[in-house]
Amino acid sequence: MFIRNISYKKNIAYLFSCAIFFIIMSCEEDLTKKGGKQSKNFPSQIINNANIIQRDSGFVSMRAKAPIIEKYELIDSPYTVARKGIDIQFFDKKKPKIPGTIKAKYAKFYDYKKFYEAKGNVRITTNEGDRFAMQSVYWDQMKKNIYTHDTVYVTRKDGSTLIGAHGMWAKDDFSEYVFYQNSGDFAAPEISQNKK
């Protein structure tokens, strides 16, 4: 009777361990099926308190500071994003000691396209002292131009003002601008006017 009771308990333990084995195997199988379809759109690198310096042939062309920068590199179109704002200084070889600045609450950079977008209270100051304010701006680094469709408020270093009601286009060194449906108080022969 005692031997039968031990044998009965061994059989129950054996059946219980087999049941656990099959449950675990079926869970693992489901995980592998789902794993092939999981999103890869998550940051591969996260940089806190970022301070990035970009050089061109030894010359510092840009400095960027951001509370957090996330790099998404495991997808077809990799990009970098600064969700908590960014402060960029850009330098011109003609005036290397006086940087221009771009500040925004959000910024995104598409690696392959060399394309930047900045949104939320965007402020640009050129190395000439002209100040631009808008809600969003786009910088195509390949084409070397900056543009926006938002209303742009400009204060020039001489105190004159300009409003581009339907946006602007500019060379990325701000040597030329075009404002759309502009108005304001200004006397600047280098500003192109385009009333569309």
mmCIF file of N, CA, C and O in Angstrom, residues 54 109-116 138-147 169-173:
data_model
loop_
_atom_site.group_PDB
_atom_site.id
_atom_site.type_symbol
_atom_site.label_atom_id
_atom_site.label_comp_id
_atom_site.label_asym_id
_atom_site.label_seq_id
_atom_site.Cartn_x
_atom_site.Cartn_y
_atom_site.Cartn_z
ATOM 1 N N GLN A 54 30.162 69.523 -34.452
ATOM 2 C CA GLN A 54 30.373 69.034 -35.818
ATOM 3 C C GLN A 54 31.493 69.858 -36.446
ATOM 4 O O GLN A 54 31.477 71.082 -36.385
ATOM 5 N N PHE A 109 16.129 65.191 -37.230
ATOM 6 C CA PHE A 109 17.093 65.172 -38.322
ATOM 7 C C PHE A 109 17.028 63.817 -39.009
ATOM 8 O O PHE A 109 17.169 62.779 -38.361
ATOM 9 N N TYR A 110 16.795 63.837 -40.327
ATOM 10 C CA TYR A 110 16.756 62.611 -41.123
ATOM 11 C C TYR A 110 18.157 62.380 -41.691
ATOM 12 O O TYR A 110 18.640 63.175 -42.499
ATOM 13 N N ASP A 111 18.796 61.293 -41.267
ATOM 14 C CA ASP A 111 20.208 61.045 -41.568
ATOM 15 C C ASP A 111 20.520 61.008 -43.061
ATOM 16 O O ASP A 111 21.403 61.719 -43.522
ATOM 17 N N TYR A 112 19.818 60.169 -43.823
ATOM 18 C CA TYR A 112 20.161 59.991 -45.242
ATOM 19 C C TYR A 112 19.828 61.217 -46.081
ATOM 20 O O TYR A 112 20.548 61.581 -46.994
ATOM 21 N N LYS A 113 18.717 61.856 -45.763
ATOM 22 C CA LYS A 113 18.286 63.013 -46.559
ATOM 23 C C LYS A 113 19.028 64.286 -46.168
ATOM 24 O O LYS A 113 18.935 65.282 -46.869
ATOM 25 N N LYS A 114 19.705 64.288 -45.016
ATOM 26 C CA LYS A 114 20.360 65.490 -44.484
ATOM 27 C C LYS A 114 19.325 66.614 -44.373
ATOM 28 O O LYS A 114 19.507 67.720 -44.843
ATOM 29 N N PHE A 115 18.219 66.281 -43.734
ATOM 30 C CA PHE A 115 17.080 67.185 -43.650
ATOM 31 C C PHE A 115 16.700 67.395 -42.188
ATOM 32 O O PHE A 115 16.523 66.434 -41.444
ATOM 33 N N TYR A 116 16.608 68.656 -41.768
ATOM 34 C CA TYR A 116 16.250 69.012 -40.400
ATOM 35 C C TYR A 116 14.861 69.624 -40.356
ATOM 36 O O TYR A 116 14.474 70.333 -41.275
ATOM 37 N N TYR A 138 12.234 74.335 -41.733
ATOM 38 C CA TYR A 138 12.817 73.142 -42.354
ATOM 39 C C TYR A 138 14.124 73.530 -43.024
ATOM 40 O O TYR A 138 14.191 74.542 -43.705
ATOM 41 N N TRP A 139 15.147 72.702 -42.833
ATOM 42 C CA TRP A 139 16.471 72.978 -43.397
ATOM 43 C C TRP A 139 16.887 71.787 -44.240
ATOM 44 O O TRP A 139 17.107 70.694 -43.726
ATOM 45 N N ASP A 140 16.975 71.999 -45.548
ATOM 46 C CA ASP A 140 17.454 70.975 -46.477
ATOM 47 C C ASP A 140 18.945 71.210 -46.668
ATOM 48 O O ASP A 140 19.348 72.092 -47.422
ATOM 49 N N GLN A 141 19.750 70.433 -45.965
ATOM 50 C CA GLN A 141 21.194 70.648 -45.980
ATOM 51 C C GLN A 141 21.804 70.339 -47.346
ATOM 52 O O GLN A 141 22.786 70.961 -47.741
ATOM 53 N N MET A 142 21.215 69.395 -48.091
ATOM 54 C CA MET A 142 21.720 69.050 -49.429
ATOM 55 C C MET A 142 21.505 70.210 -50.404
ATOM 56 O O MET A 142 22.373 70.534 -51.187
ATOM 57 N N LYS A 143 20.315 70.831 -50.344
ATOM 58 C CA LYS A 143 19.995 71.944 -51.248
ATOM 59 C C LYS A 143 20.455 73.289 -50.682
ATOM 60 O O LYS A 143 20.332 74.300 -51.352
ATOM 61 N N LYS A 144 20.916 73.288 -49.429
ATOM 62 C CA LYS A 144 21.420 74.495 -48.759
ATOM 63 C C LYS A 144 20.366 75.583 -48.670
ATOM 64 O O LYS A 144 20.630 76.753 -48.942
ATOM 65 N N ASN A 145 19.132 75.177 -48.302
ATOM 66 C CA ASN A 145 18.103 76.192 -48.100
ATOM 67 C C ASN A 145 17.258 75.903 -46.860
ATOM 68 O O ASN A 145 17.212 74.778 -46.382
ATOM 69 N N ILE A 146 16.644 76.956 -46.373
ATOM 70 C CA ILE A 146 15.777 76.905 -45.200
ATOM 71 C C ILE A 146 14.434 77.481 -45.622
ATOM 72 O O ILE A 146 14.390 78.473 -46.352
ATOM 73 N N TYR A 147 13.338 76.874 -45.148
ATOM 74 C CA TYR A 147 12.030 77.412 -45.508
ATOM 75 C C TYR A 147 10.998 77.112 -44.428
ATOM 76 O O TYR A 147 11.193 76.235 -43.579
ATOM 77 N N TRP A 169 11.556 81.639 -47.710
ATOM 78 C CA TRP A 169 12.607 80.755 -48.211
ATOM 79 C C TRP A 169 13.909 81.527 -48.052
ATOM 80 O O TRP A 169 13.941 82.734 -48.248
ATOM 81 N N ALA A 170 14.990 80.835 -47.677
ATOM 82 C CA ALA A 170 16.283 81.510 -47.538
ATOM 83 C C ALA A 170 17.411 80.536 -47.847
ATOM 84 O O ALA A 170 17.260 79.319 -47.670
ATOM 85 N N LYS A 171 18.540 81.069 -48.307
ATOM 86 C CA LYS A 171 19.748 80.253 -48.377
ATOM 87 C C LYS A 171 20.148 79.941 -46.944
ATOM 88 O O LYS A 171 19.892 80.734 -46.042
ATOM 89 N N ASP A 172 20.795 78.810 -46.725
ATOM 90 C CA ASP A 172 21.069 78.424 -45.346
ATOM 91 C C ASP A 172 22.126 79.284 -44.655
ATOM 92 O O ASP A 172 22.291 79.213 -43.443
ATOM 93 N N ASP A 173 22.803 80.155 -45.404
ATOM 94 C CA ASP A 173 23.700 81.116 -44.765
ATOM 95 C C ASP A 173 23.018 82.489 -44.610
ATOM 96 O O ASP A 173 23.634 83.463 -44.194
#
